[in-house]
Short mmCIF file of C-alpha atoms and ligand atoms in Angstrom, two decimals:
data_model
loop_
_atom_site.label_atom_id
_atom_site.label_comp_id
_atom_site.label_asym_id
_atom_site.label_seq_id
_atom_site.Cartn_x
_atom_site.Cartn_y
_atom_site.Cartn_z
CA UNK A 1339 49.19 -147.13 156.24
CA UNK A 1340 49.50 -147.03 160.01
CA UNK A 1341 53.01 -145.95 160.99
CA UNK A 1342 52.30 -146.70 164.64
CA UNK A 1343 53.17 -150.38 164.14
CA UNK A 1344 56.34 -151.60 162.42
CA UNK A 1345 54.55 -154.89 161.74
CA UNK A 1346 51.24 -154.36 159.96
CA UNK A 1347 48.38 -156.73 160.73
CA UNK A 1348 45.43 -156.96 158.33
CA UNK A 1349 42.30 -158.93 159.19
CA UNK A 1350 41.00 -161.01 156.30
CA UNK A 1351 37.31 -160.24 155.90
CA UNK A 1352 36.85 -163.70 154.40
CA UNK A 1353 36.45 -164.98 157.97
CA UNK A 1354 34.21 -162.10 159.15
CA UNK A 1355 30.50 -162.42 159.85
CA UNK A 1356 29.04 -161.06 156.61
CA UNK A 1357 25.67 -160.44 158.23
CA UNK A 1358 27.28 -157.74 160.33
CA UNK A 1359 30.26 -156.78 158.23
CA UNK A 1360 30.04 -153.05 158.98
CA UNK A 1361 30.22 -153.72 162.70
CA UNK A 1362 33.15 -156.09 162.27
CA UNK A 1363 35.02 -153.43 160.25
CA UNK A 1364 34.46 -150.96 163.11
CA UNK A 1365 35.73 -153.53 165.61
CA UNK A 1366 39.00 -154.19 163.77
CA UNK A 1367 39.62 -150.46 163.29
CA UNK A 1368 39.00 -149.79 166.99
CA UNK A 1369 41.31 -152.68 167.89
CA UNK A 1370 44.19 -151.14 165.93
CA UNK A 1371 44.28 -153.17 162.72
CA UNK A 1372 46.56 -151.57 160.13
CA UNK A 1373 44.64 -152.49 156.99
CA UNK A 1374 41.88 -154.73 155.63
CA UNK A 1375 42.74 -157.81 153.56
CA UNK A 1376 40.11 -158.59 150.91
CA UNK A 1377 40.26 -162.08 149.34
CA UNK A 1378 38.86 -162.52 145.83
CA UNK A 1379 38.46 -166.11 144.55
CA UNK A 1380 37.07 -167.08 141.16
CA UNK A 1381 36.46 -170.84 141.40
CA UNK A 1382 39.04 -171.28 138.64
CA UNK A 1383 42.50 -170.19 139.84
CA UNK A 1384 41.50 -171.56 143.25
CA UNK A 1385 38.83 -174.15 144.11
CA UNK A 1386 36.52 -171.71 145.86
CA UNK A 1387 34.44 -168.61 145.12
CA UNK A 1388 34.40 -165.73 147.60
CA UNK A 1389 33.56 -162.04 147.23
CA UNK A 1390 34.05 -159.45 144.54
CA UNK A 1391 33.52 -155.88 143.41
CA UNK A 1392 30.14 -155.02 145.02
CA UNK A 1393 31.33 -156.20 148.44
CA UNK A 1394 34.63 -154.34 147.99
CA UNK A 1395 32.68 -151.13 147.33
CA UNK A 1396 30.69 -151.66 150.52
CA UNK A 1397 33.86 -152.35 152.54
CA UNK A 1398 35.45 -149.21 151.13
CA UNK A 1399 32.49 -147.19 152.37
CA UNK A 1400 32.56 -148.96 155.72
CA UNK A 1401 36.18 -148.37 156.70
CA UNK A 1402 38.82 -145.68 156.72
CA UNK A 1403 41.57 -148.32 156.77
CA UNK A 1404 43.53 -149.04 153.58
CA UNK A 1405 42.21 -152.02 151.63
CA UNK A 1406 44.57 -154.68 150.32
CA UNK A 1407 42.90 -156.85 147.74
CA UNK A 1408 44.32 -160.30 147.09
CA UNK A 1409 43.22 -161.50 143.66
CA UNK A 1410 43.20 -165.30 143.55
CA UNK A 1411 41.81 -165.18 140.03
CA UNK A 1412 42.84 -166.31 136.56
CA UNK A 1413 43.50 -163.56 134.01
CA UNK A 1414 43.86 -160.74 136.55
CA UNK A 1415 44.74 -158.52 133.53
CA UNK A 1416 41.01 -158.24 132.85
CA UNK A 1417 40.14 -156.91 136.27
CA UNK A 1418 42.81 -154.89 138.04
CA UNK A 1419 41.55 -151.37 137.18
CA UNK A 1420 38.05 -152.34 138.35
CA UNK A 1421 39.41 -153.29 141.76
CA UNK A 1422 41.26 -149.99 142.10
CA UNK A 1423 38.10 -148.10 141.08
CA UNK A 1424 36.09 -150.07 143.66
CA UNK A 1425 38.42 -148.93 146.44
CA UNK A 1426 41.50 -151.16 146.66
CA UNK A 1427 44.63 -149.30 147.77
CA UNK A 1428 46.82 -152.36 147.19
CA UNK A 1429 46.17 -154.95 144.49
CA UNK A 1430 48.06 -158.24 144.62
CA UNK A 1431 48.06 -160.71 141.75
CA UNK A 1432 49.55 -164.20 141.61
CA UNK A 1433 52.63 -164.76 139.48
CA UNK A 1434 51.09 -168.10 138.44
CA UNK A 1435 47.94 -166.41 137.11
CA UNK A 1436 49.28 -164.40 134.18
CA UNK A 1437 51.99 -164.68 131.52
CA UNK A 1438 52.20 -160.86 131.45
CA UNK A 1439 53.06 -160.05 135.03
CA UNK A 1440 55.01 -156.88 134.29
CA UNK A 1441 52.13 -155.44 132.29
CA UNK A 1442 49.60 -156.21 135.02
CA UNK A 1443 51.84 -154.69 137.70
CA UNK A 1444 52.31 -151.60 135.55
CA UNK A 1445 48.56 -151.25 135.10
CA UNK A 1446 47.91 -151.50 138.84
CA UNK A 1447 50.51 -148.80 139.45
CA UNK A 1448 49.14 -146.59 136.65
CA UNK A 1449 45.65 -146.95 138.14
CA UNK A 1450 47.02 -145.44 141.37
CA UNK A 1451 47.35 -148.46 143.67
CA UNK A 1452 50.32 -150.24 145.20
CA UNK A 1453 51.05 -153.38 143.17
CA UNK A 1454 51.80 -156.67 144.88
CA UNK A 1455 52.74 -160.12 143.60
CA UNK A 1456 52.01 -163.39 145.34
CA UNK A 1457 53.65 -166.82 145.27
CA UNK A 1458 51.85 -170.10 145.93
CA UNK A 1459 53.71 -172.47 148.28
CA UNK A 1460 55.31 -174.47 145.44
CA UNK A 1461 56.31 -171.43 143.36
CA UNK A 1462 60.01 -170.63 143.41
CA UNK A 1463 61.30 -167.32 144.79
CA UNK A 1464 63.28 -167.01 141.54
CA UNK A 1465 60.01 -165.95 139.82
CA UNK A 1466 60.35 -162.64 141.72
CA UNK A 1467 63.71 -161.69 140.32
CA UNK A 1468 62.61 -159.60 137.34
CA UNK A 1469 59.47 -158.11 138.87
CA UNK A 1470 60.76 -157.14 142.31
CA UNK A 1471 61.94 -153.63 141.34
CA UNK A 1472 58.39 -152.79 140.20
CA UNK A 1473 56.27 -153.87 143.18
CA UNK A 1474 55.45 -152.46 146.61
CA UNK A 1475 54.60 -155.78 148.18
CA UNK A 1476 55.43 -159.48 147.87
CA UNK A 1477 52.97 -161.98 149.33
CA UNK A 1478 54.35 -165.37 150.35
CA UNK A 1479 51.40 -167.75 150.69
CA UNK A 1480 51.88 -169.89 153.78
CA UNK A 1481 48.96 -172.16 152.83
CA UNK A 1482 47.58 -173.19 149.45
CA UNK A 1483 45.17 -170.37 148.59
CA UNK A 1484 41.43 -170.98 148.53
CA UNK A 1485 40.24 -171.34 152.10
CA UNK A 1486 40.54 -169.73 155.51
CA UNK A 1487 41.41 -171.78 158.56
CA UNK A 1488 44.15 -174.00 157.08
CA UNK A 1489 47.42 -174.90 158.83
CA UNK A 1490 50.62 -172.92 158.27
CA UNK A 1491 53.13 -174.84 156.09
CA UNK A 1492 56.35 -174.87 158.19
CA UNK A 1493 58.75 -175.02 155.22
CA UNK A 1494 57.52 -171.55 154.20
CA UNK A 1495 59.67 -170.05 156.98
CA UNK A 1496 62.83 -170.64 154.96
CA UNK A 1497 61.12 -169.24 151.87
CA UNK A 1498 60.16 -166.06 153.75
CA UNK A 1499 63.82 -165.65 154.78
CA UNK A 1500 64.97 -166.05 151.17
CA UNK A 1501 62.45 -163.48 149.94
CA UNK A 1502 63.55 -161.13 152.73
CA UNK A 1503 67.15 -161.39 151.52
CA UNK A 1504 66.09 -160.62 147.94
CA UNK A 1505 64.06 -157.61 149.03
CA UNK A 1506 66.89 -156.24 151.15
CA UNK A 1507 69.24 -156.58 148.19
CA UNK A 1508 66.95 -155.20 145.48
CA UNK A 1509 64.02 -153.12 146.73
CA UNK A 1510 64.22 -152.40 150.41
CA UNK A 1511 60.97 -150.43 150.66
CA UNK A 1512 58.93 -153.42 149.42
CA UNK A 1513 56.69 -154.99 152.09
CA UNK A 1514 56.84 -158.74 152.72
CA UNK A 1515 53.41 -160.13 153.47
CA UNK A 1516 52.43 -163.60 154.70
CA UNK A 1517 48.97 -165.10 154.40
CA UNK A 1518 47.52 -168.35 155.71
CA UNK A 1519 47.56 -170.11 159.05
CA UNK A 1520 48.95 -167.12 160.93
CA UNK A 1521 48.07 -167.21 164.62
CA UNK A 1522 49.64 -166.18 167.94
CA UNK A 1523 52.22 -168.96 167.69
CA UNK A 1524 53.14 -168.93 163.96
CA UNK A 1525 53.37 -165.12 163.73
CA UNK A 1526 56.65 -165.01 165.68
CA UNK A 1527 58.49 -167.35 163.30
CA UNK A 1528 57.14 -165.53 160.25
CA UNK A 1529 58.24 -162.13 161.57
CA UNK A 1530 61.63 -163.44 162.67
CA UNK A 1531 62.14 -164.80 159.15
CA UNK A 1532 61.47 -161.32 157.74
CA UNK A 1533 57.72 -160.81 157.23
CA UNK A 1534 56.52 -157.28 158.07
CA UNK A 1535 52.92 -157.45 156.85
CA UNK A 1536 50.58 -160.07 158.28
CA UNK A 1537 47.22 -161.40 157.14
CA UNK A 1538 45.03 -163.16 159.69
CA UNK A 1539 41.53 -164.52 159.14
CA UNK A 1540 40.35 -167.10 161.64
CA UNK A 1541 42.89 -165.90 164.24
CA UNK A 1542 41.00 -162.58 164.34
CA UNK A 1543 37.39 -163.56 163.58
CA UNK A 1544 36.54 -166.56 165.73
CA UNK A 1545 34.12 -167.81 168.38
CA UNK A 1546 36.71 -167.96 171.17
CA UNK A 1547 37.39 -164.29 171.70
CA UNK A 1548 36.55 -160.75 170.67
CA UNK A 1549 38.32 -159.12 167.74
CA UNK A 1550 40.14 -156.83 170.19
CA UNK A 1551 41.38 -159.76 172.29
CA UNK A 1552 42.45 -161.63 169.17
CA UNK A 1553 44.46 -158.69 167.83
CA UNK A 1554 46.12 -158.17 171.23
CA UNK A 1555 47.05 -161.85 171.35
CA UNK A 1556 48.50 -161.72 167.83
CA UNK A 1557 50.61 -158.62 168.57
CA UNK A 1558 51.84 -160.21 171.80
CA UNK A 1559 52.72 -163.31 169.78
CA UNK A 1560 55.18 -161.30 167.65
CA UNK A 1561 57.57 -160.89 170.53
CA UNK A 1562 56.52 -164.09 172.24
CA UNK A 1563 55.37 -162.08 175.25
C1 LIG B 3075 43.49 -168.02 151.80
C2 LIG B 3075 43.30 -166.53 151.86
C3 LIG B 3075 43.58 -165.98 153.19
C4 LIG B 3075 42.66 -166.47 154.29
C5 LIG B 3075 43.52 -166.61 155.50
O1 LIG B 3075 43.39 -168.46 150.51
O2 LIG B 3075 44.14 -165.88 150.92
O3 LIG B 3075 43.68 -164.56 153.21
O4 LIG B 3075 41.59 -165.62 154.57
O5 LIG B 3075 42.79 -167.22 156.51
P1 LIG B 3075 43.51 -167.82 157.80
O6 LIG B 3075 44.24 -166.70 158.48
O7 LIG B 3075 42.37 -168.35 158.60
O8 LIG B 3075 44.45 -168.91 157.33
ZN1 LIG B 3076 44.51 -163.66 151.20
#
């Protein structure tokens, strides 16, 4: 991952223009994105269907940036190795999606990727307690997963701070990622609460500005400059 930035920002390709995905990947790399966030939805765990393995393979060929795949799917146990084979460097599964979280995390790690676990907005931080020593990333969802372009849920700020305290106490090298409704104004509060890894979809791919302008605005938003 890019050590140039203490706070990593990863554009979510869910909001990219799929007709010119290769070009958009070049644009985010040139603009200094730290990684690519790849959202997988199955129409079952979340009420939407997005992209899967063939698109991941294409993205892997189209970028030198690390790829972080966010599996919003039921029974992730059936799929994690396939996502690593297709090019994911990080694989995040939801704690709500499997009764065998430790096994899934172990399999992601054994397959050679960084394992992450994600919490929906209503899922307690206590669900992290036993798994935290085994993961490289925790993802706190700041919207209900399923769609880009939703509004940040303000009460998630306190949750981010509580996860930050757990990470500092138990596994200090673990990244704390936030996903959903992050823009130039919400990013500051999320980072102040302890997030160090940011996902942004519509704040980066939108009609208002270029990808480079959007990334500059987001980074400036971190310090409130
Ligand atoms: C939501 C996805 C997000 C989504 C974020 O379910 O997990 O990664 O792309 O989009 P924005 O940044 O527009 O909320
Ligand atoms: Zn996501």
